[in-house]
Tab-separated table of C-alpha atoms in Angstrom:
chain	number	residue	atom	x	y	z
T	1	MET	CA	102.263	124.169	258.136
T	2	LEU	CA	105.227	122.258	256.804
T	3	ALA	CA	107.458	123.628	259.572
T	4	LEU	CA	104.844	122.717	262.164
T	5	ALA	CA	104.600	119.168	260.927
T	6	LEU	CA	108.363	118.725	261.017
T	7	LEU	CA	108.506	120.112	264.544
T	8	LEU	CA	105.787	117.703	265.792
T	9	ALA	CA	107.472	114.745	263.978
T	10	GLY	CA	110.783	115.514	265.654
T	11	GLY	CA	109.202	115.769	269.087
T	12	ALA	CA	107.549	112.307	268.634
T	13	ALA	CA	110.835	110.780	267.552
T	14	THR	CA	112.548	112.044	270.675
T	15	GLY	CA	109.818	110.758	272.992
T	16	CYS	CA	110.037	107.313	271.547
T	17	GLY	CA	113.670	106.790	270.861
T	18	GLY	CA	115.482	109.766	272.371
T	19	ARG	CA	117.924	109.928	275.241
T	20	ALA	CA	116.869	107.777	278.120
T	21	THR	CA	115.628	109.567	281.241
T	22	THR	CA	117.180	109.303	284.695
T	23	HIS	CA	113.771	108.820	286.475
T	24	HIS	CA	110.671	106.817	286.009
T	25	LYS	CA	107.697	108.368	284.374
T	26	PRO	CA	104.511	108.754	286.536
T	27	GLY	CA	102.429	105.678	286.602
T	28	THR	CA	105.155	103.263	285.467
T	29	SER	CA	106.998	100.596	287.322
T	30	HIS	CA	110.692	100.039	287.741
T	31	GLU	CA	110.807	97.527	284.962
T	32	GLN	CA	109.917	98.943	281.566
T	33	ALA	CA	110.630	96.076	279.254
T	34	SER	CA	111.606	98.396	276.381
T	35	GLY	CA	114.297	97.968	273.810
T	36	SER	CA	114.807	95.197	271.199
T	37	VAL	CA	118.161	93.878	272.470
T	38	GLY	CA	118.271	90.088	272.985
T	39	THR	CA	115.285	88.050	273.863
T	40	LEU	CA	112.974	88.914	276.807
T	41	LEU	CA	112.296	85.699	278.749
T	42	THR	CA	109.337	84.931	281.075
T	43	ALA	CA	111.854	83.851	283.846
T	44	THR	CA	112.540	86.438	286.473
T	45	ASP	CA	114.880	87.014	289.385
T	46	ALA	CA	113.768	87.068	293.026
T	47	GLY	CA	112.820	90.695	292.615
T	48	GLY	CA	110.558	90.051	289.669
T	49	HIS	CA	112.912	91.425	287.052
T	50	ARG	CA	112.632	89.532	283.718
T	51	PHE	CA	115.700	88.010	282.106
T	52	ARG	CA	116.897	89.526	278.836
T	53	GLU	CA	118.953	86.768	277.064
T	54	VAL	CA	121.762	87.464	274.736
T	55	PRO	CA	124.241	85.167	272.871
T	56	ALA	CA	127.230	83.953	274.850
T	57	GLU	CA	129.669	85.473	272.392
T	58	GLY	CA	130.210	89.095	273.312
T	59	ALA	CA	127.828	88.878	276.295
T	60	PRO	CA	128.481	90.928	279.515
T	61	GLU	CA	130.617	89.270	282.234
T	62	VAL	CA	131.279	90.118	285.814
T	63	GLN	CA	133.606	88.902	288.641
T	64	LEU	CA	133.391	89.988	292.267
T	65	THR	CA	136.391	90.537	294.576
T	66	VAL	CA	136.066	91.269	298.247
T	67	ARG	CA	138.903	92.821	300.285
T	68	PRO	CA	138.788	93.683	304.087
T	69	ASP	CA	138.920	97.458	304.622
T	70	SER	CA	141.552	98.705	307.123
T	71	GLU	CA	138.960	100.612	309.208
T	72	ASP	CA	135.593	98.940	308.796
T	73	GLY	CA	133.835	96.280	306.675
T	74	TRP	CA	134.935	95.361	303.167
T	75	ASN	CA	135.706	96.878	299.795
T	76	LEU	CA	133.987	95.264	296.818
T	77	GLN	CA	135.310	95.399	293.204
T	78	LEU	CA	133.329	94.415	290.181
T	79	ALA	CA	135.509	93.442	287.177
T	80	VAL	CA	133.258	93.702	284.092
T	81	LYS	CA	133.825	92.654	280.488
T	82	ASN	CA	131.767	93.694	277.454
T	83	TYR	CA	129.829	95.956	279.794
T	84	ARG	CA	129.736	99.610	280.885
T	85	PHE	CA	127.865	101.370	283.774
T	86	THR	CA	125.362	103.926	282.487
T	87	PRO	CA	123.797	105.796	285.512
T	88	ASP	CA	122.649	108.618	283.376
T	89	SER	CA	120.244	106.527	281.400
T	90	THR	CA	118.745	104.292	284.107
T	91	GLY	CA	115.020	103.822	283.420
T	92	GLY	CA	115.328	104.068	279.634
T	93	ALA	CA	115.474	101.426	276.959
T	94	ALA	CA	117.917	98.461	277.199
T	95	LEU	CA	121.184	99.172	275.431
T	96	PRO	CA	123.684	96.564	274.433
T	97	GLY	CA	126.267	95.809	277.168
T	98	ALA	CA	125.207	98.668	279.418
T	99	GLY	CA	123.252	99.298	282.653
T	100	HIS	CA	123.897	98.765	286.369
T	101	ALA	CA	124.342	96.013	288.929
T	102	HIS	CA	122.546	94.828	292.030
T	103	LEU	CA	124.421	93.578	295.175
T	104	GLU	CA	122.718	90.819	297.195
T	105	LEU	CA	123.731	89.267	300.560
T	106	ASP	CA	122.381	85.722	300.852
T	107	GLY	CA	119.729	86.610	298.302
T	108	ARG	CA	118.722	89.836	299.951
T	109	LYS	CA	119.345	92.979	297.867
T	110	LEU	CA	121.555	95.507	299.590
T	111	ALA	CA	122.220	98.106	296.913
T	112	ARG	CA	122.188	99.134	293.274
T	113	LEU	CA	125.739	99.848	291.861
T	114	TYR	CA	126.653	102.374	289.112
T	115	GLY	CA	130.415	101.655	289.207
T	116	PRO	CA	132.995	99.039	289.850
T	117	TRP	CA	133.626	99.894	293.518
T	118	LEU	CA	131.578	99.734	296.692
T	119	HIS	CA	132.350	99.855	300.391
T	120	LEU	CA	130.233	97.488	302.470
T	121	PRO	CA	130.071	98.510	306.182
T	122	ALA	CA	130.453	95.649	308.752
T	123	ALA	CA	127.202	96.881	310.336
T	124	GLN	CA	125.236	95.643	307.348
T	125	VAL	CA	126.583	92.054	307.596
T	126	PRO	CA	125.526	89.762	310.399
T	127	GLU	CA	128.067	87.448	311.999
T	128	GLY	CA	128.695	84.173	310.188
T	129	ALA	CA	129.404	82.984	306.614
T	130	HIS	CA	127.616	84.617	303.750
T	131	THR	CA	127.399	84.700	299.949
T	132	LEU	CA	127.609	87.995	298.071
T	133	THR	CA	126.191	88.116	294.578
T	134	VAL	CA	126.381	90.861	291.972
T	135	ARG	CA	124.069	90.623	289.025
T	136	LEU	CA	124.117	92.863	285.806
T	137	TYR	CA	120.922	94.621	284.643
T	138	ALA	CA	120.022	96.659	281.601
T	139	ASP	CA	118.792	100.302	281.817
T	140	ASP	CA	115.127	99.069	281.757
T	141	HIS	CA	115.863	96.891	284.888
T	142	THR	CA	115.767	93.581	282.981
T	143	ALA	CA	118.527	91.148	284.070
T	144	TRP	CA	121.135	90.274	281.384
T	145	ALA	CA	121.176	86.463	280.909
T	146	VAL	CA	123.022	83.790	278.873
T	147	ALA	CA	121.526	80.390	278.277
T	148	GLY	CA	118.696	81.129	280.582
T	149	LYS	CA	120.896	82.070	283.516
T	150	PRO	CA	121.575	85.611	284.831
T	151	VAL	CA	124.951	87.254	284.377
T	152	GLU	CA	126.348	87.381	287.848
T	153	GLY	CA	129.422	86.901	290.042
T	154	THR	CA	129.623	85.585	293.590
T	155	ALA	CA	132.082	85.776	296.469
T	156	GLN	CA	132.181	84.320	300.000
T	157	LEU	CA	132.369	86.544	303.087
T	158	THR	CA	132.646	85.668	306.860
T	159	ALA	CA	131.862	88.249	309.479
T	160	THR	CA	133.128	87.758	312.990
T	161	ALA	CA	132.993	89.666	316.193
T	162	THR	CA	136.152	91.677	316.704
T	163	ALA	CA	137.401	94.381	318.877
T	164	PRO	CA	136.253	97.952	318.094
T	165	GLY	CA	138.213	99.522	315.290
T	166	GLN	CA	139.237	96.228	313.667
T	167	ALA	CA	138.274	95.510	310.018
T	168	GLY	CA	135.690	93.017	308.930
T	169	GLY	CA	133.677	92.403	312.115
T	170	HIS	CA	131.267	93.946	314.564
T	171	SER	CA	132.039	95.886	317.735
T	172	HIS	CA	130.677	93.980	320.693
T	173	GLY	CA	133.231	95.015	323.291
T	174	ASP	CA	132.438	96.832	326.607
T	175	THR	CA	134.251	99.966	325.454
T	176	PRO	CA	132.340	101.744	322.730
T	177	PRO	CA	134.177	103.400	319.836
T	178	PRO	CA	134.764	107.164	320.032
T	179	PRO	CA	131.660	109.179	318.941
T	180	GLN	CA	131.583	110.662	315.511
T	181	ALA	CA	129.853	113.758	314.458
T	182	PRO	CA	126.611	112.983	312.536
T	183	GLN	CA	126.806	113.493	308.887
T	184	SER	CA	123.968	115.895	308.984
T	185	GLU	CA	125.998	118.494	310.876
T	186	GLN	CA	127.971	119.107	307.742
T	187	ALA	CA	124.805	119.876	305.724
T	188	ASP	CA	123.128	123.145	305.088
T	189	ARG	CA	119.670	121.452	305.046
T	190	THR	CA	118.450	118.267	306.779
T	191	VAL	CA	115.435	116.383	305.609
T	192	THR	CA	114.113	113.770	308.081
T	193	ILE	CA	111.776	111.056	306.658
T	194	THR	CA	110.212	107.931	308.126
T	195	VAL	CA	108.805	104.987	306.239
T	196	ARG	CA	106.390	102.722	308.120
T	197	ASP	CA	103.791	100.283	306.739
T	198	GLY	CA	104.318	101.529	303.255
T	199	LYS	CA	103.611	105.151	304.164
T	200	VAL	CA	106.009	108.113	304.002
T	201	SER	CA	105.973	110.674	306.763
T	202	PRO	CA	105.934	113.604	306.290
T	203	ALA	CA	104.041	113.303	303.020
T	204	PRO	CA	106.294	113.602	299.922
T	205	ALA	CA	106.923	117.213	298.944
T	206	ARG	CA	109.583	119.293	297.243
T	207	THR	CA	112.798	120.283	299.078
T	208	GLU	CA	114.054	123.609	297.525
T	209	LEU	CA	117.819	124.056	297.435
T	210	ARG	CA	120.264	126.616	296.073
T	211	ARG	CA	122.910	125.119	293.734
T	212	GLY	CA	126.008	124.265	295.861
T	213	GLU	CA	124.172	123.632	299.158
T	214	ARG	CA	124.650	120.366	300.989
T	215	VAL	CA	121.506	118.373	302.014
T	216	ALA	CA	121.360	115.480	304.425
T	217	LEU	CA	118.550	112.892	303.870
T	218	ARG	CA	117.885	111.177	307.155
T	219	VAL	CA	115.634	108.115	306.571
T	220	THR	CA	114.297	105.518	308.870
T	221	SER	CA	112.483	102.563	307.287
T	222	ASP	CA	110.681	99.721	309.119
T	223	ARG	CA	111.894	97.336	306.355
T	224	ALA	CA	115.230	96.921	304.763
T	225	ASP	CA	115.396	98.915	301.515
T	226	THR	CA	117.677	101.108	299.339
T	227	LEU	CA	117.500	104.838	298.972
T	228	HIS	CA	118.161	106.287	295.527
T	229	VAL	CA	118.552	109.979	294.454
T	230	HIS	CA	117.811	110.021	290.746
T	231	GLY	CA	119.950	112.378	288.605
T	232	TYR	CA	122.694	112.367	291.170
T	233	ASP	CA	122.800	108.579	291.139
T	234	LYS	CA	123.542	108.338	294.916
T	235	GLU	CA	122.385	105.242	296.833
T	236	LEU	CA	122.220	104.257	300.510
T	237	ALA	CA	121.343	100.931	302.102
T	238	LEU	CA	118.435	101.379	304.625
T	239	PRO	CA	118.657	98.752	307.444
T	240	ALA	CA	115.250	97.868	308.921
T	241	GLY	CA	114.492	100.098	311.943
T	242	GLN	CA	117.732	102.016	311.812
T	243	GLU	CA	118.251	105.650	310.738
T	244	ALA	CA	120.543	106.119	307.795
T	245	THR	CA	121.869	109.361	306.446
T	246	LEU	CA	122.971	110.301	302.938
T	247	THR	CA	124.620	113.729	302.493
T	248	LEU	CA	125.166	115.145	299.003
T	249	THR	CA	126.056	118.465	297.432
T	250	ALA	CA	123.381	119.834	295.174
T	251	ASP	CA	125.740	120.793	292.302
T	252	ARG	CA	123.202	120.119	289.514
T	253	THR	CA	120.102	122.172	288.873
T	254	GLY	CA	116.659	120.611	288.155
T	255	LEU	CA	114.056	118.428	289.797
T	256	PHE	CA	115.354	115.142	291.184
T	257	GLU	CA	113.244	112.348	292.820
T	258	VAL	CA	114.331	110.558	295.978
T	259	GLU	CA	112.809	107.072	296.345
T	260	THR	CA	113.115	103.638	297.644
T	261	HIS	CA	113.860	100.708	295.355
T	262	THR	CA	112.155	97.701	296.991
T	263	SER	CA	108.974	99.481	298.035
T	264	GLY	CA	109.046	101.896	295.154
T	265	LEU	CA	108.069	104.922	297.300
T	266	VAL	CA	108.804	108.542	296.455
T	267	LEU	CA	110.175	110.109	299.602
T	268	THR	CA	110.780	113.712	298.384
T	269	GLN	CA	111.811	115.714	295.375
T	270	LEU	CA	114.898	117.937	295.340
T	271	LEU	CA	114.325	121.179	293.485
T	272	VAL	CA	117.758	122.748	292.811
T	273	ARG	CA	117.847	126.224	291.387
């Protein structure tokens, strides 16, 4: 009886304060305002994430640097201080100086970042002057804040029409660039998914894979969104009305959800054996 009681007590402790999970529990939202770090404010960002305020001394900091890429678009670097990226605990309780970042273009979310570097393709940036913003979030999706303001960094970017093959612009010339082989041709399995009017087609199901296989996720969404593969922590921006493909190697076993961030839809589950 004593051994059974100890076992049950240990299980309860793990459930409440154990290692954070890499996916959301059924029936819960993205933002689980858990953890006792800082002060949870009523103010929110544009996406509805509440601010988690911490003292200025020792608070997370971020600066954004944008550099043109020699082939296409721009390379973004996040220089952080008092902060570390923790992709393996996303969805868990807020931990001091830890979490992930969101990238926004003129206030519209483009992607979630789990590291200091990101390549931004020119196709995702309309012509003209724009403001890029990176904002730091905790594992429970609350936004880190100091003195009532979110911890973020900004940079200016101007996209211009250029000749095909030149960096930082769009290709509007009469001569199209040389065709490239689709990413899905390099995959062992291809999963094609369509999101329209908040519905997923075909209906979400499990995609079974052998460890080491490469799978291509081909997704078309009628609204701009972000694709996220939990566990593997892979993300892909989904432009409205355009097919986007994410190819990954299933080198980890387990069950991993594939979902959209803005609409919060489960697209499929990857079962890797």
